[in-house]
Tab-separated table of C-alpha atoms and ligand atoms in Angstrom:
chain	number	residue	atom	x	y	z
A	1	UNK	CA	29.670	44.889	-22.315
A	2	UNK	CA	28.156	47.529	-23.825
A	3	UNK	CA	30.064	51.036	-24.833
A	4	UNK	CA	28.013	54.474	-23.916
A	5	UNK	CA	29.292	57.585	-25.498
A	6	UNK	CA	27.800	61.058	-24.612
A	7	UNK	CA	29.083	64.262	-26.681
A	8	UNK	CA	28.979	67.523	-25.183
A	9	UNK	CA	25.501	68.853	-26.786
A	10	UNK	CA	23.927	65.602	-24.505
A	11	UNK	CA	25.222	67.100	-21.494
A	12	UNK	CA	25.583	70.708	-22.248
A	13	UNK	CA	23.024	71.893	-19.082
A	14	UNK	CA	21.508	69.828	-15.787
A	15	UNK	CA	18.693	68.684	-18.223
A	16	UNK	CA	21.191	66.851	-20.510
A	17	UNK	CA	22.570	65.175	-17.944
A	18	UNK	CA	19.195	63.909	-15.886
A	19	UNK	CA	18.406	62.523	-19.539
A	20	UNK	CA	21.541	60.654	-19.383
A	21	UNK	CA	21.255	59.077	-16.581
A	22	UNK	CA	17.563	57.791	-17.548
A	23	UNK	CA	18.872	56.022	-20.429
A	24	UNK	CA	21.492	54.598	-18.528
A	25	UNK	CA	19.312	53.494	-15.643
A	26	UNK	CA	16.926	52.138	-18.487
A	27	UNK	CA	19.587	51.030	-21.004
A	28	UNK	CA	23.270	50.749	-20.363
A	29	UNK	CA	22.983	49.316	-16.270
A	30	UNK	CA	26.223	47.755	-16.681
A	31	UNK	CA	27.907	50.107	-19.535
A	32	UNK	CA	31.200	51.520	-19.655
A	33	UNK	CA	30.060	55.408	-20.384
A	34	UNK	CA	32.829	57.470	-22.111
A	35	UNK	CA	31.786	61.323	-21.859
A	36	UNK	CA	32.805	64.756	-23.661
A	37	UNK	CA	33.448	67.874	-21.987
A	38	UNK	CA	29.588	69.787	-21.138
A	39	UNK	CA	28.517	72.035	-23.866
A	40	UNK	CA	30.851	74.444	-25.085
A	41	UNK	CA	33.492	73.551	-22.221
A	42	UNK	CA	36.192	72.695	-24.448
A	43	UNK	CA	36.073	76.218	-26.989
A	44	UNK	CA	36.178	78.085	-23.645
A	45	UNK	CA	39.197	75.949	-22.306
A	46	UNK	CA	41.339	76.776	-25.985
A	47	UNK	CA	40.488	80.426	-25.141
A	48	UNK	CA	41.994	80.051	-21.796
A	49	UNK	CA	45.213	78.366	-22.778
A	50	UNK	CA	46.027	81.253	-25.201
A	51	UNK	CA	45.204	83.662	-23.090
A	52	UNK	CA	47.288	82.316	-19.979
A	53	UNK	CA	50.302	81.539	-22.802
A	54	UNK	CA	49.878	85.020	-24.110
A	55	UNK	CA	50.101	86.559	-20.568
A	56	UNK	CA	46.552	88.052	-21.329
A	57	UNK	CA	46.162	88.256	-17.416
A	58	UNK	CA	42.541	89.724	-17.490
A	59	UNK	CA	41.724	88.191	-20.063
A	60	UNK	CA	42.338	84.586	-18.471
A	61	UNK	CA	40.876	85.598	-15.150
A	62	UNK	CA	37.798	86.310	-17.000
A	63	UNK	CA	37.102	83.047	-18.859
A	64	UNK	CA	38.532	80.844	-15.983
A	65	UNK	CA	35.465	82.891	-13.787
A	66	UNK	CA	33.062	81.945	-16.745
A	67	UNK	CA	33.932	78.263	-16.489
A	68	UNK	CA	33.981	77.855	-12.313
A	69	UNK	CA	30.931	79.594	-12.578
A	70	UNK	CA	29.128	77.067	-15.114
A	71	UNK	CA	30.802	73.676	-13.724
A	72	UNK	CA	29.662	75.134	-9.964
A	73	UNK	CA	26.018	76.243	-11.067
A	74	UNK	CA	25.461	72.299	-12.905
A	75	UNK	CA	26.843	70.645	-9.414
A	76	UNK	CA	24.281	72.802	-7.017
A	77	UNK	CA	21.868	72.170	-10.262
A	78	UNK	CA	22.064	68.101	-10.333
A	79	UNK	CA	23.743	67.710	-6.728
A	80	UNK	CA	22.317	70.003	-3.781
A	81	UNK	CA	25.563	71.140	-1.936
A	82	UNK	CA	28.134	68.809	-3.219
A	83	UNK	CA	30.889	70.757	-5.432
A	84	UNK	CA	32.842	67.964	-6.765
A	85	UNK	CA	34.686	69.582	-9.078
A	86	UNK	CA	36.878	72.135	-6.711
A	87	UNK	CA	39.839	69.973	-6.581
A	88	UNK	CA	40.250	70.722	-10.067
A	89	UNK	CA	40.053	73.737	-10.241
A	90	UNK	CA	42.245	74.186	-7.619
A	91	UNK	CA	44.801	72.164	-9.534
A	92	UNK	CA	43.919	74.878	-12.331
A	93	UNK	CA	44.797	77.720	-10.381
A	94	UNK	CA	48.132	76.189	-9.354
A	95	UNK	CA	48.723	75.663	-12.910
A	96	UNK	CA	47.675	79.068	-13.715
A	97	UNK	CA	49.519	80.654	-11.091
A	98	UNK	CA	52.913	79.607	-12.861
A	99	UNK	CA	54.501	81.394	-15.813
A	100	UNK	CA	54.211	78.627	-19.248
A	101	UNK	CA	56.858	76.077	-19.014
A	102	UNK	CA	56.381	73.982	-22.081
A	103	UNK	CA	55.395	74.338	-25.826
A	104	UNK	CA	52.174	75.509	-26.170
A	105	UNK	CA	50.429	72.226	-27.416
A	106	UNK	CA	51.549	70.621	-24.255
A	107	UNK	CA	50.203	73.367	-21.817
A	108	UNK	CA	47.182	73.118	-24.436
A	109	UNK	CA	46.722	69.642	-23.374
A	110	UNK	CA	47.515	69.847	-19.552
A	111	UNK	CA	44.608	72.635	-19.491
A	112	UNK	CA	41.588	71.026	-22.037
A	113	UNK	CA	41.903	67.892	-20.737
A	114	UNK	CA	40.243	68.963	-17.644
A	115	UNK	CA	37.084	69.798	-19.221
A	116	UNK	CA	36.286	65.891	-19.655
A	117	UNK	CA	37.878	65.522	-15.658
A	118	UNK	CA	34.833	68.477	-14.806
A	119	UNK	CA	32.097	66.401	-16.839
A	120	UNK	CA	32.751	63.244	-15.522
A	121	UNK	CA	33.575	64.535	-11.968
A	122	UNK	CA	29.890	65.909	-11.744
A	123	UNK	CA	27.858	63.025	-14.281
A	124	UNK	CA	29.819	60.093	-11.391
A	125	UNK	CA	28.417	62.004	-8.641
A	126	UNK	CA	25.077	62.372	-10.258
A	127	UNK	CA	24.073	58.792	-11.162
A	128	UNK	CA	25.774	58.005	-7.577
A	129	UNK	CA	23.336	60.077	-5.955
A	130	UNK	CA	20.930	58.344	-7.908
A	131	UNK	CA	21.180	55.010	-6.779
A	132	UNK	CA	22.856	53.909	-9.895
A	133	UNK	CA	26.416	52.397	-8.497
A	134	UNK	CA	29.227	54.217	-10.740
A	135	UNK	CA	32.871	53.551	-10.891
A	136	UNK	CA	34.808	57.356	-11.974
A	137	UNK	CA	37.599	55.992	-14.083
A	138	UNK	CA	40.911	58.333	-14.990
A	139	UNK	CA	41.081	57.845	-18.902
A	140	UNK	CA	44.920	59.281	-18.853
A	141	UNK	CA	45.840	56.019	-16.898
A	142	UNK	CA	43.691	53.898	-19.411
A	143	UNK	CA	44.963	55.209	-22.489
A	144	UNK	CA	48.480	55.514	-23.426
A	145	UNK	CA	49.993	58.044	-26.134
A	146	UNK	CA	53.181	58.837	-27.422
A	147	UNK	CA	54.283	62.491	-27.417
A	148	UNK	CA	52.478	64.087	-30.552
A	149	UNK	CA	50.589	66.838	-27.946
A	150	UNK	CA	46.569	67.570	-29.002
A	151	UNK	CA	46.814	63.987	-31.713
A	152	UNK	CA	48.189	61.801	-29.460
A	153	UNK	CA	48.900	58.127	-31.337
A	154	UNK	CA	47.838	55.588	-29.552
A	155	UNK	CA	49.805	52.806	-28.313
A	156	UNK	CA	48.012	49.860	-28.527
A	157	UNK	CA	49.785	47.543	-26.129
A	158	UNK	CA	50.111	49.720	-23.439
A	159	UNK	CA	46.333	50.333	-24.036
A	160	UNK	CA	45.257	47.170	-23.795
A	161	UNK	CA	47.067	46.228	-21.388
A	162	UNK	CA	46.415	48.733	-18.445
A	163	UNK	CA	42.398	48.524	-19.484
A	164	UNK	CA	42.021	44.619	-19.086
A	165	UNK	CA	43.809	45.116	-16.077
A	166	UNK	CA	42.382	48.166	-14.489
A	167	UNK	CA	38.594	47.484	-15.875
A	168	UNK	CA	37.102	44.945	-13.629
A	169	UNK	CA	33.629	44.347	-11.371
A	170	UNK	CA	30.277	45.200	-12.160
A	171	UNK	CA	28.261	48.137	-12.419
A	172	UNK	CA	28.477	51.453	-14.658
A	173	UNK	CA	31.919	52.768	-15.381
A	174	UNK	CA	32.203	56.348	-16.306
A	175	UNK	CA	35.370	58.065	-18.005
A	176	UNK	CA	36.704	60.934	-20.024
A	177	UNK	CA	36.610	60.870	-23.657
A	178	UNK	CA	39.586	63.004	-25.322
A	179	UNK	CA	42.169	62.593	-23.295
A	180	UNK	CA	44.952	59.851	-22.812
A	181	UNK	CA	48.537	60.283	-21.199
A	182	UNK	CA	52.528	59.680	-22.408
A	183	UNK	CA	54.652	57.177	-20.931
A	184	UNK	CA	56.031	59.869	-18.702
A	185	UNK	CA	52.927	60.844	-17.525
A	186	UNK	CA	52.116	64.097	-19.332
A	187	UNK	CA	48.208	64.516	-20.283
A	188	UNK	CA	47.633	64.089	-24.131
A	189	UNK	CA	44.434	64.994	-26.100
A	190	UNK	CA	43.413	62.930	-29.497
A	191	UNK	CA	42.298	65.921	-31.339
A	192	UNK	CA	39.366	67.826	-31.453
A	193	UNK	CA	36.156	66.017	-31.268
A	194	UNK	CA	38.048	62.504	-30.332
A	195	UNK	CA	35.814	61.087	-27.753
A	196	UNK	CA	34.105	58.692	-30.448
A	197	UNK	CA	37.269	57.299	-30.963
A	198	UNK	CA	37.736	57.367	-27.369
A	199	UNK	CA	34.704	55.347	-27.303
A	200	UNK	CA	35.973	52.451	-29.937
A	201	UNK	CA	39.597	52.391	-28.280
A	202	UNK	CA	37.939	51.401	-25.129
A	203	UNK	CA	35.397	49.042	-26.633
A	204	UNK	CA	38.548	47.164	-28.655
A	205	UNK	CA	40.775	46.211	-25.751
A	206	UNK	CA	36.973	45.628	-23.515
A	207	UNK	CA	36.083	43.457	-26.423
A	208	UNK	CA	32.695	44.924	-26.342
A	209	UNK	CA	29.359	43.826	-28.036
A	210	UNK	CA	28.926	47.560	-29.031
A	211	UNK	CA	29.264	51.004	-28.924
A	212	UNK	CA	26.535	53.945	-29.126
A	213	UNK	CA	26.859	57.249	-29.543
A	214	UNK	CA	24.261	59.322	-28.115
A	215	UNK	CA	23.878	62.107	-30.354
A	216	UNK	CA	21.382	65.733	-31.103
A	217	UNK	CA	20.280	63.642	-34.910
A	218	UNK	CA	18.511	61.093	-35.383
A	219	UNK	CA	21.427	58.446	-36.554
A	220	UNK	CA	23.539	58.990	-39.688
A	221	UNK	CA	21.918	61.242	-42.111
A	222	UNK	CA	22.744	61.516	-45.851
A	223	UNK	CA	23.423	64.797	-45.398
A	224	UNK	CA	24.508	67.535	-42.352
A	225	UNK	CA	20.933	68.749	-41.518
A	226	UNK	CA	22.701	72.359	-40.384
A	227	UNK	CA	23.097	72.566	-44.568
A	228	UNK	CA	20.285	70.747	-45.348
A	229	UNK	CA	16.391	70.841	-45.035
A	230	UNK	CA	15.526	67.371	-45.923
A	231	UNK	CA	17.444	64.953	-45.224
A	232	UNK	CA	17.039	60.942	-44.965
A	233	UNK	CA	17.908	58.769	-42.180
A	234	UNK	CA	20.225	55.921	-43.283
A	235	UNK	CA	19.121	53.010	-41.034
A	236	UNK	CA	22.355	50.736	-41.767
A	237	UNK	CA	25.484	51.486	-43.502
A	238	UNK	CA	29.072	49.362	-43.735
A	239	UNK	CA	32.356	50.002	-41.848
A	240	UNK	CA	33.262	51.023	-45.568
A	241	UNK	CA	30.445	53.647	-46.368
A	242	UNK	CA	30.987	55.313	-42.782
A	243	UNK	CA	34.798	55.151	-42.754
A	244	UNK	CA	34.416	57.192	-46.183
A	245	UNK	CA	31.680	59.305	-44.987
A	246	UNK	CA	33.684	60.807	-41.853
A	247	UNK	CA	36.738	60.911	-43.740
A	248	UNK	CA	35.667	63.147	-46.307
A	249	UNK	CA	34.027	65.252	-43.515
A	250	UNK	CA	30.585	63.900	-42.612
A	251	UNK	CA	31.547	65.248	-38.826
A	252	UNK	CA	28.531	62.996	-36.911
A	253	UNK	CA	31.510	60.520	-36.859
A	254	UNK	CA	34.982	61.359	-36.141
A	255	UNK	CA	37.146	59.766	-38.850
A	256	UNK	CA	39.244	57.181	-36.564
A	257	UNK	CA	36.468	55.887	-34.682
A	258	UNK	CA	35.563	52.765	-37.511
A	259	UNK	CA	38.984	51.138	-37.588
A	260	UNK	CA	38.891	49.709	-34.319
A	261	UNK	CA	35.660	48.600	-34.523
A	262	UNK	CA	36.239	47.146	-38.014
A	263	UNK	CA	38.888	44.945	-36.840
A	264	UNK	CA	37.081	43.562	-33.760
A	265	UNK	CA	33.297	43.254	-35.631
A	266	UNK	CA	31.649	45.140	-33.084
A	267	UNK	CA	28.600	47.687	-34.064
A	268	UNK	CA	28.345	51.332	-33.803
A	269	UNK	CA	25.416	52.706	-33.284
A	270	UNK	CA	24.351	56.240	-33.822
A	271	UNK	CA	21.300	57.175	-32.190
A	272	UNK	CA	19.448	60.410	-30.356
A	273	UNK	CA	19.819	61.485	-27.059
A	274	UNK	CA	16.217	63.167	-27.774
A	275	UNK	CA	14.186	59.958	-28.661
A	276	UNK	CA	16.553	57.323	-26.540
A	277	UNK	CA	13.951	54.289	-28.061
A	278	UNK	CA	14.299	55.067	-31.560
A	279	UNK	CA	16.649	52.502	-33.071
A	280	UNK	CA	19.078	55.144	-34.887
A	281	UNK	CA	21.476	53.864	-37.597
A	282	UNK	CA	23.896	50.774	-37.094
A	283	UNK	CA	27.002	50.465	-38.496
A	284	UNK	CA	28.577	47.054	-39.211
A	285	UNK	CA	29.631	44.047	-41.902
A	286	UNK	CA	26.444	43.995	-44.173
A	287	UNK	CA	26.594	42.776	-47.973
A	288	UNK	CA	24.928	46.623	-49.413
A	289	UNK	CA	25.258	49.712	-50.826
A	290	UNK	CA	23.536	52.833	-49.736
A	291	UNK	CA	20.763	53.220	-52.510
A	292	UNK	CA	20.809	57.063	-52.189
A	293	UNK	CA	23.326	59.424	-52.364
A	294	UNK	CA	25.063	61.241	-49.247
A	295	UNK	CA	26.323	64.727	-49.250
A	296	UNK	CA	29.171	66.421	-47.463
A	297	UNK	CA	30.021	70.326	-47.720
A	298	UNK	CA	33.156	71.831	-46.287
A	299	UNK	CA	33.080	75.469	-47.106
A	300	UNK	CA	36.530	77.857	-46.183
A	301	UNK	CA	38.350	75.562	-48.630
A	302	UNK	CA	41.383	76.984	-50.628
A	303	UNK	CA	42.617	75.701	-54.148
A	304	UNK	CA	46.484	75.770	-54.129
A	305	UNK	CA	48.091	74.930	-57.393
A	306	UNK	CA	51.759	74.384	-57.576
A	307	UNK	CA	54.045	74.101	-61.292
A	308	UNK	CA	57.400	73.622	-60.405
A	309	UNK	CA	59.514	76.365	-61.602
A	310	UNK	CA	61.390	74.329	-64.611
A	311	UNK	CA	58.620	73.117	-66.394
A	312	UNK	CA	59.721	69.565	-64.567
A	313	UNK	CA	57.215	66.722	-64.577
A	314	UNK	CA	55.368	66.112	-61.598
A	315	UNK	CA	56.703	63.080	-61.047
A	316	UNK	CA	57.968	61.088	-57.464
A	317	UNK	CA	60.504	63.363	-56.566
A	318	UNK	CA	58.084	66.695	-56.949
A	319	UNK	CA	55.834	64.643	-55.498
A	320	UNK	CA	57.603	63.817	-51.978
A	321	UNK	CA	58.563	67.158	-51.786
A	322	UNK	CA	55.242	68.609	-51.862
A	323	UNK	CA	53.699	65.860	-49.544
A	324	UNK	CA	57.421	66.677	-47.139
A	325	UNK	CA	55.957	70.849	-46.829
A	326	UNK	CA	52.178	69.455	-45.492
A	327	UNK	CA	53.217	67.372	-43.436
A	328	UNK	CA	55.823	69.927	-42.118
A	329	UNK	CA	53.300	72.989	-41.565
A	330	UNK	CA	50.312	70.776	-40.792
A	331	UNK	CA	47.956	70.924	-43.267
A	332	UNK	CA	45.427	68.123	-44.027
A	333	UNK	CA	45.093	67.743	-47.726
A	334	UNK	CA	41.281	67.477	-48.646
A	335	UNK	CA	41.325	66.451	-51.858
A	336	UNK	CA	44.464	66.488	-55.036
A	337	UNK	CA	44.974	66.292	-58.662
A	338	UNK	CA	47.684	66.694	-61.050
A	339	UNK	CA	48.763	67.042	-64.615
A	340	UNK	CA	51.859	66.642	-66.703
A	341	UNK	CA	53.274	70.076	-64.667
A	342	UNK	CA	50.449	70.995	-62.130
A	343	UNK	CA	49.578	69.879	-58.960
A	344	UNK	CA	46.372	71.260	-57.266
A	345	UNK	CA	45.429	70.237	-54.225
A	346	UNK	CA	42.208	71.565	-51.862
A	347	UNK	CA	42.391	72.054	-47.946
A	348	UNK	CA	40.558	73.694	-45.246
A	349	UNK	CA	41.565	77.255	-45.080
A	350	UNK	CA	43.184	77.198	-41.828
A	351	UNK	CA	44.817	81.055	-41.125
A	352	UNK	CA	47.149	79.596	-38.381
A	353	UNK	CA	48.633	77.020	-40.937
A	354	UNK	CA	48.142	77.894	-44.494
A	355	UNK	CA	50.472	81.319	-44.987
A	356	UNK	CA	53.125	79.131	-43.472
A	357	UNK	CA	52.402	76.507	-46.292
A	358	UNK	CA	52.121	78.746	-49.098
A	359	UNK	CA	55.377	79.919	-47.900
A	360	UNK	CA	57.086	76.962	-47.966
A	361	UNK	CA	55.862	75.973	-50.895
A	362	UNK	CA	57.191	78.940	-52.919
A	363	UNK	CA	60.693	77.887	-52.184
A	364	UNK	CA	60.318	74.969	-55.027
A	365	UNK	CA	57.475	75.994	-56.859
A	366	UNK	CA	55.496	78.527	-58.566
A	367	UNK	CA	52.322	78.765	-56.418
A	368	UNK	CA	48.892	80.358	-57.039
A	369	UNK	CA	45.753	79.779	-54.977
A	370	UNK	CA	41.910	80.326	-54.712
A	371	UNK	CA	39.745	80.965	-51.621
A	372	UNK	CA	36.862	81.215	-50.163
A	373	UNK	CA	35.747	77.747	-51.697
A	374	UNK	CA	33.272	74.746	-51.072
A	375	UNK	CA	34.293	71.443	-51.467
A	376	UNK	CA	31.505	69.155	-52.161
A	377	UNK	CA	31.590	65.359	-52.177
A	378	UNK	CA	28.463	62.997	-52.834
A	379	UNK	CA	28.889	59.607	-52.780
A	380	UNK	CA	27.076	57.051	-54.786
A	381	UNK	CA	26.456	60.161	-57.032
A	382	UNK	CA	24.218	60.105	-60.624
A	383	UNK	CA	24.569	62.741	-62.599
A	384	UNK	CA	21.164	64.407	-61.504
A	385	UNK	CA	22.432	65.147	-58.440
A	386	UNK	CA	25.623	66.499	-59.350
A	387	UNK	CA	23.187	69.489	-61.991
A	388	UNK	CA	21.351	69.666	-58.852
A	389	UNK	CA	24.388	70.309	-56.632
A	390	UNK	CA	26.091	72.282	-58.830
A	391	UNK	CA	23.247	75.293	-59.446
A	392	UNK	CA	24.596	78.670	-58.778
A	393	UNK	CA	28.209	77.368	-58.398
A	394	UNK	CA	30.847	77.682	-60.374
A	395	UNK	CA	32.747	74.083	-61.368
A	396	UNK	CA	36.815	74.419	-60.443
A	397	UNK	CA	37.787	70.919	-60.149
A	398	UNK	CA	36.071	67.686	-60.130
A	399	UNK	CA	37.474	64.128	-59.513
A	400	UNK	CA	35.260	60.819	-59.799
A	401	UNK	CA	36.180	57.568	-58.571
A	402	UNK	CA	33.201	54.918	-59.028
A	403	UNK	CA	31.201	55.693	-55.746
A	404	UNK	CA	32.767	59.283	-54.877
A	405	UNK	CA	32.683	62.391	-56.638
A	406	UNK	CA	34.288	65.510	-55.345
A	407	UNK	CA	33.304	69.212	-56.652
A	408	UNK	CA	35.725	72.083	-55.771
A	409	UNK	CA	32.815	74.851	-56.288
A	410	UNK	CA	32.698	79.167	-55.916
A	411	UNK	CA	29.374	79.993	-54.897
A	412	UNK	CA	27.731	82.509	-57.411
A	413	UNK	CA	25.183	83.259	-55.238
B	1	LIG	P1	28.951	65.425	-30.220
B	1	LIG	O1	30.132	66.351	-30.147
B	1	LIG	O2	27.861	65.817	-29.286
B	1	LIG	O3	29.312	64.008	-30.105
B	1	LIG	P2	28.734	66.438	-32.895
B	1	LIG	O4	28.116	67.779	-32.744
B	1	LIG	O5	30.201	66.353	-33.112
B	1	LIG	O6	28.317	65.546	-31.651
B	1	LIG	O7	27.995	65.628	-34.066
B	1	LIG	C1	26.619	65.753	-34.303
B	1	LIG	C2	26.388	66.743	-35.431
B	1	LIG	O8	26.944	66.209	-36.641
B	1	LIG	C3	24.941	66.957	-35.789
B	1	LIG	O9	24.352	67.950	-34.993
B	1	LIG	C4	24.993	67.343	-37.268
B	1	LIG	O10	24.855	68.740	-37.459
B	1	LIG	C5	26.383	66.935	-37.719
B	1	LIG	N1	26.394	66.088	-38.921
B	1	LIG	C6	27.266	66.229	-39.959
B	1	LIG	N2	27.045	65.336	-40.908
B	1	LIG	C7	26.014	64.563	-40.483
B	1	LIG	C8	25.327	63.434	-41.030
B	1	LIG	N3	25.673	62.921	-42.200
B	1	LIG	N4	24.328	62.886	-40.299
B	1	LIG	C9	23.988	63.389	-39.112
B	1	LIG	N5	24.580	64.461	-38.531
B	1	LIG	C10	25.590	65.050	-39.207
B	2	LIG	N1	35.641	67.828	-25.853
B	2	LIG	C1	36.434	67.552	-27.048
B	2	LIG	C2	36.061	68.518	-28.155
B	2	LIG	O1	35.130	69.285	-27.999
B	2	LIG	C3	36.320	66.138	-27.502
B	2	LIG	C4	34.939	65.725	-27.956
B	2	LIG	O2	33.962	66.364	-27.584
B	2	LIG	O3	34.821	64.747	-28.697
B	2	LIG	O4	36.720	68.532	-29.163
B	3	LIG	MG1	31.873	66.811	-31.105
């Protein structure tokens, strides 16, 4: 069996989705399709949740009209009268209707979950209509979670279990990407942009021969073309070079998406929505080592730097204290490096997180930090490309490990 996933930029208007189902009617007849919420469904759905938490009335009223309006206007686009999408937002304005009665990142997920429930809703109906013979599957019964609301952790058994025995007969199967459920049936999410891992859970416990992603690039790139005018395509890489690539931020990719594939041998493959019968990159087990260097930029970084206030070593016990106050406020650590009685370390300059960090971390330590940052990584670098890199910037920090070097830069441009 084959594994389809479409992001939202495939489907984002009635276009993307007529293109969808052409390359399913031409190549995935019998593929389980995992799809994103359409366009910019899911942005719209975080504004709504703080606006309904906040008791922004208006406010929510407003957006909630934006996104009946768009989900309606693509079902009388693709389907004539057929609206199948009302049920949910009826459920929607039930929900709405009620004051908040649970944390916020479990309202968060009862609400953006839906987006994927719209998509697929209106794509089923679609390739129904056209004569392609679709199953609508409910991911949240498929996948199984424990409670950790909008990064859900997968649990495995469960997983497999209800898909081998819920996934059965012939024809295309569509579901939601995203979105997965606790044992006590409360909606989880998997994090933002987590319907490629989506995607690889389901092909795991399918056993699948692949997985595609149908994306707006041509396949992997060496570089993000948004930052970059030329960029090359990289026709093959390893479950190694990718995992790395996403991890450090190459975003075509989410990060947990290779590990499941990894352990089962099955391909990814990253190819266009825009030229379905070019062959894209593959990812899999293959004996080499890119021959050119990739880039990845994350700008809005901060430098923190930390000396403990006695001139103490940084040694395990710092150490464990300072990895203790990230994991307690949140923060994903980018990239770290210490001395005898320093400890830097380099993450995304979140403003909902960070001031809680720095806060935190001035309890123990004495604490200085620098913003407005890029943090550049190449792998397989040479040192050509790290003069080129580096023109105009100014060089904070550096770390090199044999294929990965990491620049914490201020742009002097
Ligand atoms: P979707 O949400 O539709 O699945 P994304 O927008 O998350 O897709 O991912 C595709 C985007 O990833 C591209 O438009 C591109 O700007 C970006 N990107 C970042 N790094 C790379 C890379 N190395 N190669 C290709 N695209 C990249
Ligand atoms: N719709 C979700 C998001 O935008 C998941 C995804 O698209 O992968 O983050
Ligand atoms: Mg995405």
């Amino acid at each position: 069996m084959k594994v389809f996933k479409f992001g939202g930029a495939s489907v984002k208007d009635s276009a993307g989705v007529r293109n969808l189902g052409e390359i399913i009617k031409t190549q995935g007849k019998d593929a389980f399709v995992v799809v994103s919420a359409m366009g910019k469904t899911t942005n719209a759905l975080e504004d709504l949740v703080r606006a309904y938490v906040h008791r922004q009335n208006e406010n929510t009223q407003t957006v909630l009209a934006t996104l009946k309006d768009f989900h309606q206007r693509m079902s009388i686009e693709l389907l004539g009268n057929s609206i199948p999408v009302d049920e949910t937002f009826a459920h929607l304005d039930l929900l709405l209707a009620q004051p908040p009665s649970a944390p916020y990142d479990e309202v968060y997920d009862q609400i953006v979950s839906l987006g994927e429930i719209l998509s697929t809703q209106i794509i089923a109906a679609y390739l129904q209509q056209n004569n392609v013979p679709t199953q609508w599957l409910d991911a949240r019964q498929l996948i199984c979670t424990d409670i950790t609301f909008r990064e859900g952790r997968v649990n495995w058994t469960e997983t497999n279990q209800r898909i081998s025995q819920r996934v059965t007969g012939k024809g295309v199967k569509i579901t939601q990407g995203f979105v997965g459920q606790t044992a006590t049936n409360r909606t989880t999410t998997l994090g933002r942009d987590g319907s490629d891992y989506s995607a690889a859970i389901f092909a795991y416990c399918l056993n699948a021969d692949s997985v595609t992603i149908w994306k707006d690039v041509p396949g992997v790139l060496n570089a993000d073309p948004r930052w970059f005018d030329e960029t090359i395509l990289l026709d093959k890489l390893t479950y190694q070079d990718a995992i790395e690539l996403a991890y450090y931020g190459a975003t075509v990719i989410h990060p947990k998406t290779i590990k499941p594939l990894q352990n089962k041998g099955i391909p990814l493959y990253v190819r266009s929505f825009l030229t379905p019968d070019a062959p894209g990159t593959v990812i899999g087990n293959f004996e080499q080592h890119l021959s050119t260097p990739s880039f990845i930029f994350k700008v809005n970084q901060v430098l923190i730097s930390l000396r403990p206030n006695d001139f103490s070593f940084i040694a395990e016990d710092n150490l464990s204290r300072i990895f203790g106050r990230f994991a307690q406020a949140g923060v994903k650590i980018n990239l770290m490096q210490n001395t005898a009685i320093s400890f830097s370390v380099v993450v995304d300059n979140n403003p909902d997180r960070v001031p809680a960090l720095l806060a935190l971390l001035k309890q123990d330590f004495r604490v200085s930090y620098n913003d407005s940052l890029e943090l550049i990584t190449i792998r397989y670098y040479d040192q050509g490309t790290i003069d080129r890199v580096l023109v105009n910037k100014k060089l904070l920090l550096e770390q090199k490990s044999r294929y990965t070097v990491q620049l914490v830069v201020k742009d002097l441009g």
